[in-house]
Coordinates of C-alpha atoms in Angstrom, one line a residue:
Chain A
M1 CA -52.6 154.8 -115.4
L2 CA -55.5 153.8 -113.4
S3 CA -54.5 150.1 -113.5
R4 CA -55.0 148.8 -110.1
R5 CA -52.7 145.8 -110.1
W6 CA -49.1 146.6 -109.1
S7 CA -48.2 143.1 -108.5
G8 CA -46.6 143.1 -112.0
M9 CA -44.3 145.6 -110.7
V10 CA -43.3 144.1 -107.5
A11 CA -42.4 141.8 -109.4
S12 CA -17.5 115.7 -99.1
L13 CA -16.7 114.3 -100.3
L14 CA -18.9 112.2 -98.3
V15 CA -18.4 109.6 -100.5
L16 CA -15.4 109.6 -98.0
S17 CA -16.2 106.5 -96.7
V18 CA -18.2 106.2 -93.7
V19 CA -16.1 103.5 -92.3
L20 CA -12.4 103.5 -92.7
A21 CA -11.6 100.0 -92.7
G22 CA -14.0 96.9 -93.5
C23 CA -16.1 98.6 -95.8
A24 CA -16.5 95.4 -97.9
K25 CA -18.6 93.7 -95.5
R26 CA -20.9 96.7 -95.1
P27 CA -24.6 95.4 -95.6
A28 CA -26.5 96.4 -98.5
T29 CA -29.5 96.8 -97.1
T30 CA -30.9 98.8 -94.3
Q31 CA -30.1 97.9 -91.0
A32 CA -33.3 96.2 -90.0
S33 CA -33.7 92.8 -91.3
A34 CA -37.3 93.0 -91.0
P35 CA -39.4 94.7 -94.0
A36 CA -39.5 98.5 -93.5
P37 CA -42.8 99.4 -92.4
A38 CA -44.9 102.3 -94.5
G39 CA -46.8 104.3 -92.2
A40 CA -49.9 106.2 -94.1
V41 CA -53.2 107.1 -92.8
G42 CA -56.3 106.0 -94.5
S43 CA -54.3 103.5 -96.4
T44 CA -55.8 100.0 -97.2
P45 CA -53.6 97.5 -95.2
S46 CA -52.3 95.9 -98.3
G47 CA -51.1 99.4 -99.9
T48 CA -49.4 99.0 -102.9
G49 CA -47.3 96.2 -101.5
G50 CA -43.8 95.8 -102.8
G51 CA -41.7 97.1 -100.2
A52 CA -40.8 100.3 -98.5
G53 CA -41.4 102.6 -101.1
A54 CA -45.2 102.4 -101.4
A55 CA -48.2 103.3 -99.1
G56 CA -51.8 103.5 -99.8
P57 CA -53.3 106.8 -100.2
V58 CA -52.5 109.1 -97.6
A59 CA -54.9 112.0 -97.8
Q60 CA -56.9 114.1 -100.3
S61 CA -55.1 117.2 -101.1
G62 CA -57.9 119.3 -102.0
P63 CA -61.2 120.4 -100.1
G64 CA -63.8 117.7 -100.3
A65 CA -61.7 115.6 -102.5
G66 CA -60.6 111.8 -101.8
T67 CA -61.4 109.6 -99.0
Q68 CA -61.6 110.4 -95.3
P69 CA -58.7 109.1 -93.4
S70 CA -59.7 106.4 -90.8
G71 CA -56.8 107.1 -88.2
P72 CA -53.3 106.6 -87.3
A73 CA -51.6 103.8 -89.2
A74 CA -50.7 101.2 -87.0
A75 CA -47.2 101.6 -85.5
P76 CA -44.3 99.9 -87.2
T77 CA -43.7 96.7 -85.8
S78 CA -40.3 96.1 -87.1
R79 CA -38.7 98.9 -84.8
P80 CA -38.2 98.1 -81.3
E81 CA -39.2 100.6 -78.7
P82 CA -36.2 102.9 -78.1
R83 CA -37.2 103.1 -74.3
E84 CA -36.8 99.4 -73.8
F85 CA -33.0 100.1 -74.5
T86 CA -30.6 100.8 -71.0
A87 CA -27.1 101.6 -70.7
I88 CA -24.4 98.9 -70.9
P89 CA -21.5 100.1 -69.1
D90 CA -19.3 97.9 -71.5
L91 CA -20.7 99.7 -74.5
K92 CA -18.9 103.2 -74.8
D93 CA -19.7 106.2 -76.9
I94 CA -17.7 107.0 -79.8
N95 CA -17.3 111.1 -80.9
F96 CA -17.1 112.8 -84.2
D97 CA -15.6 116.0 -85.7
F98 CA -17.9 118.7 -86.5
D99 CA -19.9 118.2 -89.5
K100 CA -18.3 114.8 -90.1
Y101 CA -19.5 111.1 -89.7
D102 CA -16.4 109.1 -90.5
I103 CA -15.0 106.9 -87.5
R104 CA -11.9 108.4 -86.1
P105 CA -8.9 106.1 -85.6
G106 CA -9.1 106.4 -81.9
D107 CA -12.7 105.7 -82.0
A108 CA -12.4 102.7 -84.1
K109 CA -10.8 100.9 -80.9
V110 CA -13.7 101.7 -78.9
L111 CA -16.0 100.1 -81.4
D112 CA -13.8 97.2 -81.5
A113 CA -14.4 96.7 -77.8
N114 CA -18.1 97.3 -78.4
A115 CA -18.1 94.7 -81.2
A116 CA -16.3 92.2 -79.2
W117 CA -18.8 92.7 -76.0
L118 CA -21.6 92.3 -78.6
K119 CA -20.4 89.1 -79.9
S120 CA -19.9 87.6 -76.7
N121 CA -23.3 88.7 -75.5
Q122 CA -25.2 87.3 -78.3
G123 CA -28.6 87.9 -76.3
Y124 CA -28.3 91.5 -76.7
L125 CA -29.7 93.9 -79.1
V126 CA -28.3 97.2 -79.5
L127 CA -29.5 100.9 -80.3
I128 CA -26.9 103.3 -81.6
E129 CA -28.2 107.0 -81.2
G130 CA -26.6 109.5 -83.4
H131 CA -26.1 113.0 -82.1
C132 CA -25.1 116.4 -83.2
D133 CA -23.9 119.6 -81.4
E134 CA -26.1 122.7 -81.5
R135 CA -24.5 124.1 -84.4
G136 CA -25.7 123.7 -87.6
T137 CA -29.5 123.4 -88.5
N138 CA -32.2 121.0 -87.3
E139 CA -32.8 119.3 -90.5
Y140 CA -29.3 118.9 -91.7
N141 CA -28.2 117.7 -88.1
L142 CA -31.1 115.0 -88.1
A143 CA -29.5 113.7 -91.4
L144 CA -26.0 114.1 -89.7
G145 CA -26.9 112.2 -86.7
E146 CA -28.3 109.5 -88.8
R147 CA -25.1 109.3 -90.6
R148 CA -23.2 108.9 -87.5
A149 CA -25.2 106.2 -86.0
K150 CA -25.1 104.6 -89.6
A151 CA -21.3 104.9 -89.5
A152 CA -21.2 103.2 -86.3
M153 CA -23.4 100.4 -87.2
N154 CA -21.4 99.8 -90.4
Y155 CA -18.3 99.6 -88.3
L156 CA -19.9 97.0 -85.9
V157 CA -21.2 94.8 -88.8
S158 CA -17.9 94.9 -90.4
Q159 CA -16.4 93.4 -87.4
G160 CA -19.3 90.5 -87.4
V161 CA -22.2 91.9 -85.6
Q162 CA -25.4 90.9 -87.2
A163 CA -26.9 93.6 -88.5
S164 CA -30.4 92.4 -87.6
R165 CA -29.1 93.2 -84.1
I166 CA -28.7 96.8 -84.5
T167 CA -31.2 99.5 -84.6
I168 CA -30.3 103.0 -85.3
I169 CA -31.9 106.5 -84.6
S170 CA -30.9 110.0 -85.0
Y171 CA -31.9 112.7 -82.5
G172 CA -30.3 115.3 -84.5
E173 CA -29.5 118.3 -81.8
E174 CA -32.2 117.5 -79.7
R175 CA -30.5 115.6 -76.9
P176 CA -27.3 117.1 -76.0
L177 CA -25.2 115.6 -73.2
C178 CA -23.9 119.0 -72.1
S179 CA -25.7 122.3 -72.6
E180 CA -22.8 124.8 -72.3
H181 CA -21.9 126.7 -75.6
S182 CA -18.3 125.6 -75.8
E183 CA -16.3 123.5 -78.0
G184 CA -15.4 121.2 -75.0
C185 CA -19.3 120.6 -74.7
W186 CA -19.8 120.3 -78.4
A187 CA -17.3 117.8 -78.7
K188 CA -19.2 115.8 -76.3
N189 CA -22.3 116.3 -77.8
R190 CA -21.1 115.0 -81.5
R191 CA -21.6 111.3 -80.6
A192 CA -22.8 107.9 -81.1
H193 CA -24.3 106.4 -77.9
F194 CA -24.9 102.6 -77.5
L195 CA -27.8 101.1 -75.6
G196 CA -28.6 97.5 -75.2
K197 CA -31.6 95.4 -74.3
P198 CA -31.8 91.4 -74.0
R199 CA -33.5 89.8 -76.8
Chain B
M1 CA -65.8 146.3 -106.5
R2 CA -62.7 148.2 -106.1
R3 CA -62.5 151.6 -107.9
P4 CA -59.9 153.4 -109.3
L5 CA -57.7 155.5 -107.1
S6 CA -57.1 159.1 -107.7
A7 CA -53.9 159.8 -110.0
L8 CA -52.6 161.4 -106.8
V9 CA -52.8 158.2 -104.5
L10 CA -51.8 156.0 -107.5
G11 CA -48.6 158.2 -108.0
L12 CA -47.8 157.8 -104.2
F13 CA -48.2 154.2 -104.4
V14 CA -45.9 153.8 -107.6
V15 CA -42.9 155.0 -105.5
T16 CA -43.9 153.2 -102.2
L17 CA -44.3 149.9 -103.8
I18 CA -41.2 150.0 -106.0
A19 CA -39.0 151.5 -103.6
P20 CA -38.9 148.5 -100.9
W21 CA -38.5 145.7 -103.5
G22 CA -37.0 147.4 -106.8
S23 CA -34.2 149.5 -106.0
P24 CA -31.5 149.7 -103.2
P25 CA -32.0 151.9 -100.3
A26 CA -29.6 154.5 -101.5
S27 CA -31.7 155.4 -104.7
R28 CA -34.9 155.2 -102.7
A29 CA -35.1 159.1 -102.3
Q30 CA -35.1 159.5 -105.9
G31 CA -38.3 160.4 -107.7
V32 CA -39.7 161.7 -104.6
D33 CA -43.4 163.3 -104.7
V34 CA -44.0 166.1 -102.5
Y35 CA -47.0 164.2 -101.5
I36 CA -45.0 161.4 -100.0
N37 CA -44.1 161.1 -96.3
V38 CA -40.7 160.4 -95.7
T39 CA -40.5 158.4 -92.2
G40 CA -37.4 157.8 -90.2
G41 CA -36.8 154.5 -91.9
G42 CA -36.5 156.0 -95.2
A43 CA -39.4 154.1 -96.8
K44 CA -42.3 156.2 -98.0
K45 CA -45.1 155.3 -96.7
L46 CA -49.0 155.9 -97.3
N47 CA -50.2 158.0 -94.2
I48 CA -53.8 156.5 -93.3
A49 CA -56.4 157.5 -90.5
I50 CA -58.2 154.6 -88.7
P51 CA -60.4 156.5 -86.1
E52 CA -62.3 154.1 -83.5
F53 CA -65.3 152.5 -85.4
S54 CA -68.7 153.9 -84.8
V55 CA -71.2 151.6 -83.3
V56 CA -74.3 151.6 -85.2
A57 CA -76.0 148.5 -83.5
G58 CA -76.0 146.8 -80.2
T59 CA -73.7 147.8 -77.3
D60 CA -70.1 147.7 -77.3
A61 CA -69.2 146.4 -73.8
G62 CA -66.2 144.7 -74.9
G63 CA -64.4 147.7 -76.7
V64 CA -64.3 146.2 -80.1
A65 CA -64.8 149.5 -81.8
K66 CA -61.6 150.4 -80.6
L67 CA -60.0 147.2 -80.9
L68 CA -60.9 146.9 -84.6
A69 CA -59.2 150.4 -85.2
T70 CA -56.1 149.4 -83.1
V71 CA -55.4 146.0 -84.4
A72 CA -55.8 147.0 -88.0
G73 CA -53.6 150.0 -87.6
Q74 CA -51.0 147.6 -86.2
D75 CA -51.4 145.3 -89.1
L76 CA -50.7 148.3 -91.5
T77 CA -48.0 149.5 -89.6
F78 CA -46.5 146.0 -89.6
S79 CA -46.7 145.9 -93.4
Q80 CA -44.3 148.9 -93.6
L81 CA -46.7 150.1 -96.3
F82 CA -48.5 152.5 -94.3
S83 CA -48.1 155.0 -91.4
V84 CA -51.0 155.3 -89.1
V85 CA -52.1 158.7 -88.0
A86 CA -53.0 159.3 -84.4
A87 CA -56.7 159.4 -83.8
T88 CA -58.9 159.6 -80.8
G89 CA -62.7 158.8 -80.6
S90 CA -64.9 157.8 -83.5
I91 CA -66.6 159.5 -86.6
P92 CA -70.4 159.7 -86.1
A93 CA -72.2 157.6 -88.7
N94 CA -74.8 159.1 -91.0
D95 CA -73.5 162.6 -90.6
P96 CA -71.9 163.7 -93.8
A97 CA -70.7 167.1 -92.3
A98 CA -69.0 165.6 -89.4
L99 CA -67.2 163.2 -91.7
R100 CA -66.2 166.0 -94.0
Q101 CA -64.9 167.7 -91.0
S102 CA -62.9 164.8 -89.5
W103 CA -61.3 164.0 -92.7
T104 CA -60.1 167.8 -93.4
E105 CA -58.6 167.7 -89.7
F106 CA -56.9 164.5 -90.6
A107 CA -55.7 165.8 -94.3
A108 CA -54.2 168.5 -92.1
A109 CA -52.4 166.2 -90.1
G110 CA -50.9 164.6 -92.9
A111 CA -53.2 161.7 -93.7
H112 CA -53.5 160.6 -97.4
A113 CA -56.3 158.2 -96.9
G114 CA -59.0 157.6 -94.1
V115 CA -60.9 154.5 -93.1
H116 CA -64.2 155.0 -91.5
G117 CA -65.5 152.1 -89.8
L118 CA -69.2 150.9 -88.7
L119 CA -69.6 148.3 -86.2
A120 CA -72.9 146.4 -85.5
I121 CA -73.0 144.0 -82.9
R122 CA -75.8 141.6 -83.0
G123 CA -75.8 138.8 -80.3
A124 CA -73.0 136.7 -80.9
R125 CA -71.9 138.2 -84.3
L126 CA -70.0 141.4 -85.2
E127 CA -70.9 142.9 -88.4
A128 CA -68.4 145.8 -89.8
E129 CA -68.2 148.0 -92.7
M130 CA -65.2 149.9 -93.5
R131 CA -65.0 152.7 -96.1
L132 CA -62.1 154.2 -97.4
Y133 CA -61.4 157.7 -98.4
D134 CA -58.8 159.5 -100.4
L135 CA -57.9 162.5 -98.4
T136 CA -55.8 163.9 -101.0
T137 CA -58.5 164.9 -103.1
P138 CA -60.6 168.1 -102.3
E139 CA -63.7 166.1 -102.7
Q140 CA -62.7 163.3 -100.3
K141 CA -63.4 161.0 -102.7
L142 CA -65.0 157.5 -101.5
I143 CA -62.7 154.8 -103.3
G144 CA -63.6 151.4 -101.6
T145 CA -66.2 149.8 -99.4
K146 CA -66.4 146.2 -97.9
S147 CA -68.4 144.4 -95.3
F148 CA -67.4 141.7 -92.9
E149 CA -69.1 139.5 -90.4
M150 CA -67.4 137.3 -87.8
P151 CA -68.2 135.7 -84.5
S152 CA -67.9 138.2 -81.6
D153 CA -65.1 136.0 -80.2
Q154 CA -62.8 136.7 -83.2
A155 CA -62.8 140.6 -83.0
R156 CA -58.8 140.4 -83.7
R157 CA -59.5 138.1 -86.6
L158 CA -62.2 140.8 -87.8
A159 CA -59.6 143.4 -87.6
H160 CA -56.9 141.3 -89.5
K161 CA -59.2 141.0 -92.4
I162 CA -60.1 144.5 -92.5
A163 CA -56.5 145.4 -92.7
D164 CA -55.8 142.9 -95.4
E165 CA -58.4 144.3 -97.5
I166 CA -57.2 147.9 -96.8
A167 CA -53.7 146.9 -98.0
L168 CA -55.6 145.0 -101.0
Q169 CA -57.4 148.2 -102.1
F170 CA -54.5 150.4 -101.9
T171 CA -51.9 148.3 -103.2
G172 CA -53.6 145.4 -105.3
D173 CA -51.8 142.7 -103.1
R174 CA -53.8 141.5 -100.0
G175 CA -52.1 141.9 -96.6
I176 CA -50.9 139.0 -94.6
A177 CA -52.5 139.9 -91.3
D178 CA -55.1 137.0 -91.5
T179 CA -52.3 134.4 -91.1
K180 CA -50.8 132.0 -88.6
I181 CA -47.3 131.0 -87.7
A182 CA -46.6 127.4 -86.6
Y183 CA -43.5 126.9 -84.2
V184 CA -41.9 124.8 -82.1
S185 CA -42.0 125.5 -78.4
G186 CA -40.0 124.4 -75.4
P187 CA -36.5 123.4 -74.5
R188 CA -34.6 120.5 -76.0
G189 CA -36.2 116.9 -75.5
A190 CA -39.6 118.3 -74.8
K191 CA -40.9 120.1 -77.6
E192 CA -44.3 120.7 -78.8
I193 CA -46.0 122.3 -81.9
M194 CA -47.8 125.6 -81.5
V195 CA -49.8 127.8 -83.5
T196 CA -50.1 131.6 -83.1
D197 CA -51.5 134.5 -85.1
Y198 CA -49.2 136.2 -87.3
D199 CA -48.5 139.0 -84.5
G200 CA -47.7 136.3 -82.0
L201 CA -51.0 136.7 -80.1
G202 CA -53.3 133.7 -79.4
P203 CA -50.6 130.9 -79.4
R204 CA -52.2 127.5 -78.6
P205 CA -50.7 124.0 -78.6
I206 CA -51.1 121.6 -81.5
T207 CA -49.2 118.7 -80.0
R208 CA -49.3 117.7 -76.4
N209 CA -47.4 114.3 -76.3
S210 CA -44.6 115.2 -74.1
S211 CA -42.1 113.8 -76.8
I212 CA -39.9 115.9 -79.5
N213 CA -41.8 117.4 -81.9
L214 CA -40.0 119.5 -84.6
T215 CA -40.4 121.3 -88.1
P216 CA -44.0 122.2 -88.5
V217 CA -44.8 123.0 -92.2
W218 CA -48.2 124.6 -93.3
S219 CA -50.0 123.1 -96.3
P220 CA -50.6 125.7 -98.7
D221 CA -54.5 125.7 -97.9
A222 CA -53.6 126.6 -94.5
R223 CA -55.7 123.5 -93.3
S224 CA -52.9 121.2 -92.0
L225 CA -49.5 121.0 -90.8
A226 CA -46.8 118.4 -91.4
Y227 CA -44.4 117.8 -88.7
L228 CA -41.7 115.6 -87.3
S229 CA -42.5 113.7 -84.3
Y230 CA -40.9 111.2 -81.9
K231 CA -44.2 110.3 -80.2
N232 CA -43.9 106.6 -81.3
G233 CA -40.1 106.5 -80.5
Y234 CA -38.6 107.4 -83.9
P235 CA -38.4 110.6 -86.1
D236 CA -41.7 110.1 -88.2
L237 CA -43.8 112.6 -90.0
F238 CA -47.5 113.3 -89.1
R239 CA -49.9 115.7 -90.7
A240 CA -52.3 117.6 -88.0
F241 CA -55.3 119.4 -88.5
P242 CA -55.5 122.4 -86.3
F243 CA -58.9 123.8 -87.1
E244 CA -60.8 120.5 -87.5
R245 CA -61.8 117.6 -85.2
R246 CA -60.2 115.1 -87.7
P247 CA -57.5 112.7 -86.7
E248 CA -53.8 113.0 -87.3
Q249 CA -52.4 111.2 -90.4
T250 CA -49.0 109.3 -90.3
L251 CA -47.0 110.5 -93.5
A252 CA -44.0 108.5 -93.2
A253 CA -42.9 106.1 -90.6
F254 CA -40.0 104.1 -92.3
V255 CA -36.9 102.7 -90.6
G256 CA -34.4 105.6 -90.3
I257 CA -35.3 109.3 -90.5
N258 CA -38.5 110.7 -91.7
S259 CA -37.7 114.3 -92.0
S260 CA -38.0 117.9 -93.5
P261 CA -41.4 117.9 -95.1
A262 CA -41.9 120.5 -97.9
W263 CA -45.5 120.7 -99.5
S264 CA -45.7 121.3 -103.3
P265 CA -47.5 124.5 -104.2
D266 CA -50.5 122.4 -105.3
G267 CA -50.6 120.7 -101.8
R268 CA -50.9 117.3 -103.5
S269 CA -47.4 116.3 -102.9
L270 CA -44.5 116.4 -100.1
A271 CA -41.0 116.4 -100.5
L272 CA -39.1 114.9 -97.7
T273 CA -36.2 113.1 -96.5
L274 CA -36.0 109.4 -95.9
S275 CA -33.2 107.2 -94.9
K276 CA -35.1 103.7 -95.2
D277 CA -32.8 103.0 -98.5
G278 CA -29.6 103.4 -96.4
N279 CA -28.6 107.0 -96.4
P280 CA -30.9 110.4 -96.1
E281 CA -32.1 111.0 -99.6
I282 CA -35.0 113.2 -100.9
Y283 CA -38.3 111.7 -102.0
V284 CA -41.4 113.0 -103.1
L285 CA -44.7 111.6 -101.6
I286 CA -47.9 112.0 -103.6
L287 CA -50.5 112.2 -101.2
A288 CA -53.6 110.7 -103.3
T289 CA -51.6 107.4 -103.9
G290 CA -49.0 107.2 -101.1
V291 CA -46.5 106.4 -103.5
F292 CA -42.9 107.5 -102.5
R293 CA -40.6 108.6 -105.7
R294 CA -36.9 108.9 -105.1
L295 CA -35.3 111.9 -106.4
T296 CA -31.7 111.9 -105.2
R297 CA -29.4 108.8 -105.3
H298 CA -26.0 110.0 -103.7
A299 CA -23.7 108.6 -100.9
G300 CA -23.9 111.7 -99.0
I301 CA -26.8 113.6 -97.1
D302 CA -29.5 115.1 -99.3
T303 CA -32.1 116.9 -97.4
D304 CA -34.2 120.1 -96.4
P305 CA -36.2 120.3 -99.9
T306 CA -38.0 123.3 -100.9
W307 CA -40.3 123.9 -103.9
S308 CA -40.3 126.8 -106.3
P309 CA -43.7 128.3 -106.7
T310 CA -44.3 126.8 -110.0
G311 CA -43.7 123.4 -108.6
R312 CA -41.0 122.8 -111.5
E313 CA -38.1 123.0 -109.4
I314 CA -36.9 121.8 -105.9
A315 CA -33.9 123.5 -104.0
F316 CA -32.4 121.4 -101.2
V317 CA -29.2 120.8 -99.3
S318 CA -26.6 118.2 -100.0
D319 CA -22.9 117.9 -98.5
R320 CA -21.8 115.8 -101.6
T321 CA -19.1 118.5 -102.4
G322 CA -17.8 118.7 -98.8
S323 CA -19.6 120.9 -96.5
P324 CA -23.3 121.4 -96.8
S325 CA -24.4 123.6 -99.8
I326 CA -27.7 124.5 -101.4
F327 CA -28.5 122.4 -104.9
V328 CA -31.6 122.7 -107.3
M329 CA -33.2 120.0 -109.3
D330 CA -36.3 119.3 -111.1
P331 CA -39.3 117.4 -109.2
E332 CA -38.2 114.1 -110.9
G333 CA -34.9 114.5 -109.5
A334 CA -32.9 115.3 -112.8
N335 CA -30.9 118.4 -113.9
Q336 CA -29.2 118.6 -110.5
R337 CA -27.1 121.7 -109.9
Q338 CA -25.1 123.2 -107.3
L339 CA -26.3 126.9 -106.5
T340 CA -23.9 127.7 -103.7
T341 CA -20.3 126.7 -103.0
G342 CA -17.7 127.0 -100.3
G343 CA -19.8 127.7 -97.2
Y344 CA -22.0 125.9 -94.7
H345 CA -25.4 126.3 -96.3
T346 CA -28.8 124.7 -95.0
Q347 CA -32.5 125.7 -94.6
P348 CA -33.3 126.9 -98.2
R349 CA -36.7 128.4 -98.5
W350 CA -37.9 129.5 -102.1
S351 CA -39.9 132.8 -102.1
P352 CA -43.7 132.8 -103.2
K353 CA -42.7 134.9 -105.8
G354 CA -40.1 132.8 -107.1
D355 CA -37.2 135.2 -107.5
T356 CA -35.3 134.5 -104.2
I357 CA -34.2 131.6 -102.1
V358 CA -33.3 132.4 -98.6
F359 CA -31.1 130.1 -96.8
T360 CA -29.1 129.7 -93.4
S361 CA -25.4 130.2 -93.5
R362 CA -23.2 129.2 -90.8
Q363 CA -19.8 131.0 -90.1
V364 CA -19.2 131.5 -86.6
T365 CA -23.0 132.1 -86.0
H366 CA -25.7 131.3 -88.0
D367 CA -27.2 134.3 -90.4
L368 CA -29.9 134.3 -93.3
W369 CA -28.8 135.0 -96.7
A370 CA -30.5 135.4 -99.9
I371 CA -30.0 134.1 -103.4
S372 CA -31.4 134.2 -106.9
P373 CA -32.4 130.9 -108.2
D374 CA -29.8 131.3 -111.1
G375 CA -27.1 131.7 -108.5
S376 CA -26.8 135.6 -108.7
N377 CA -27.2 138.2 -106.2
M378 CA -25.9 136.3 -103.3
R379 CA -26.6 138.6 -100.5
R380 CA -26.6 138.9 -96.6
L381 CA -30.1 139.6 -94.9
T382 CA -29.1 139.5 -91.1
A383 CA -25.8 140.1 -89.5
G384 CA -26.5 139.2 -85.9
P385 CA -26.7 139.8 -83.0
G386 CA -26.7 136.2 -82.3
D387 CA -28.1 133.0 -84.5
N388 CA -30.5 134.0 -87.1
Q389 CA -32.0 130.8 -88.9
G390 CA -34.9 129.0 -90.1
A391 CA -36.5 131.3 -92.3
S392 CA -40.0 131.1 -93.7
W393 CA -41.9 133.4 -96.1
A394 CA -45.1 135.4 -95.5
P395 CA -47.6 134.5 -98.3
N396 CA -46.8 137.8 -100.1
G397 CA -43.4 137.2 -100.3
R398 CA -42.6 140.9 -98.4
H399 CA -42.1 139.3 -95.1
L400 CA -39.9 136.6 -93.2
A401 CA -40.3 134.8 -90.2
F402 CA -37.2 133.4 -88.5
Q403 CA -35.7 132.2 -85.4
S404 CA -33.2 134.1 -83.2
N405 CA -31.3 133.6 -79.9
R406 CA -30.3 137.3 -80.1
L407 CA -31.7 137.8 -76.5
G408 CA -30.2 134.6 -75.1
V409 CA -33.0 132.2 -75.6
W410 CA -34.7 131.5 -79.1
H411 CA -37.7 133.6 -80.1
I412 CA -39.3 134.0 -83.2
Y413 CA -39.0 137.2 -85.2
A414 CA -40.2 138.8 -88.4
M415 CA -38.5 141.1 -90.9
L416 CA -38.6 142.4 -94.4
A417 CA -37.5 140.4 -97.1
D418 CA -34.4 142.6 -97.4
G419 CA -33.6 141.9 -93.7
S420 CA -34.9 145.4 -92.6
E421 CA -37.5 146.1 -89.7
Q422 CA -36.6 143.1 -87.6
T423 CA -39.6 142.6 -84.8
P424 CA -40.2 139.9 -82.3
V425 CA -43.3 138.0 -83.0
T426 CA -43.4 135.4 -79.9
R427 CA -43.3 136.7 -76.4
S428 CA -43.7 133.5 -74.3
P429 CA -41.4 132.7 -71.7
G430 CA -39.2 129.5 -72.8
E431 CA -37.7 128.8 -76.1
Q432 CA -39.7 129.1 -79.9
T433 CA -38.3 128.1 -82.9
S434 CA -38.8 126.7 -86.4
P435 CA -41.5 129.0 -87.8
S436 CA -43.7 128.5 -90.7
W437 CA -45.9 131.0 -92.0
S438 CA -49.0 130.1 -93.3
S439 CA -50.9 131.1 -96.2
R440 CA -53.9 133.4 -95.5
L441 CA -56.5 131.5 -94.0
P442 CA -59.6 130.1 -95.8

């Protein structure tokens, strides 16, 4: 009765293909041809080697344990600076249905034109931004934006654009084109946006 | 150190503690004890008197004696376990007759318990002692004491620690006033990480990179924050140390997204989302070795992991069956099972008590729901106004912080785990989102 502890008492089918046509040519690897960087502070430069999945020690987990981090890891070198890319009038946006990342038939034509421009302008690299509308939540929309950019990339690759020329980035819901809370606005914000830069 | 409470006070707390968590509101009135105060909200609380502290040394030019009583009282009120009885002035130190007289008057005003606070101001240090009295007994029994010391510029923190100790002595569960809430501040395109006291006071910036910074998450020891930043151009994960002069760490900067950090309960690992292998999948990063272990292998989106408090399960979001739903797996990625169906469910957050997963459900707007880890007892916690999403548990599992745009712009709010007692936390201009409630500060 005089017990002092009361705590005891309280006690998509998304396989649904990303690309409608031309899946067969979809690259098996990630978008960049360079090795994926692993960023981990305090890691020895060699890390554990062996590709993207490994990095050196990141941090001690408890007080006083482990090694002190030495400082920020070097910026990854295989990713071009997004700010170096600029708008190219011939590269048009495509849009997506709510919570979807498959390419709509009408947008495939836009992508065909984007692919044609890229094939005849081999000196250019392309950055594909994936965007969402404000509905949904942060973490999921980052993934959704990634899938949208990847779907657009896969389509371009299927049309013969080299994967090594393409970089993708997801902004989730963070960079809307239009800020009204309406379907018209949301539809514009669900997009893949294309930017270019000379090699 | 803590002494047994009187039978009377104990009886009162049996009812108080069981009611909010154990029984539905309708049955709360059952088993009522005549000594229990019933407030407007229907919950039974302990009425506690906290007069201004008595200054026993130094000069209190800054009004600390009053501030300690006021802030500790606000903390106890926030807990919803206590109701603070109004008081003016302080009780003299070393005057048993005056103390007895004061407690007799507070008892007559309905107080079940009293806090006699003593304050010594010694240069840049504050020393405080609190003495807890059971006013339901004729002898006004002393049931606990505790001393504290704090730099004089941290008077509010001293008050929070006093309140947490009062909660501990009366309920066996330390309060959560000495905690912080990290969040994202700013409009789209220019978001920085901030940290504030749990009550919204003292906000200060953690990042100042003029980029987009998202989803801060406290490590279990409350010493560091994992967060996403575009400061190097892409969505990468970093770790900041808000209370130390210590360089930031890069946690993950792979090609693709590096997002949704979730600390394991022991702080040694992070579950996170990487798309480096082609599409968003969940991985676990072992901090000591830097090794990333992949948990999910699916063509769809897998993201938004959250650990059970035992570390033996991870809930996450997947759209593998259509719209996003909550799934559960073990930390090796095996035994994946679907927990929710037929909705648009994201942002699972496993309770520190282990018995509840709160998540965001999108219908027309977003609201917070809860479900048991076995899939039973799905229930709604919020019903507007506006959108209510992005929950984070307080370390005692009794409160949740979340973001709501009910007033037109996003602010951080807190509520009890059953959705009641919703109250604003942040009051700054601009937008505040993505709260993460820390464990009790070290």
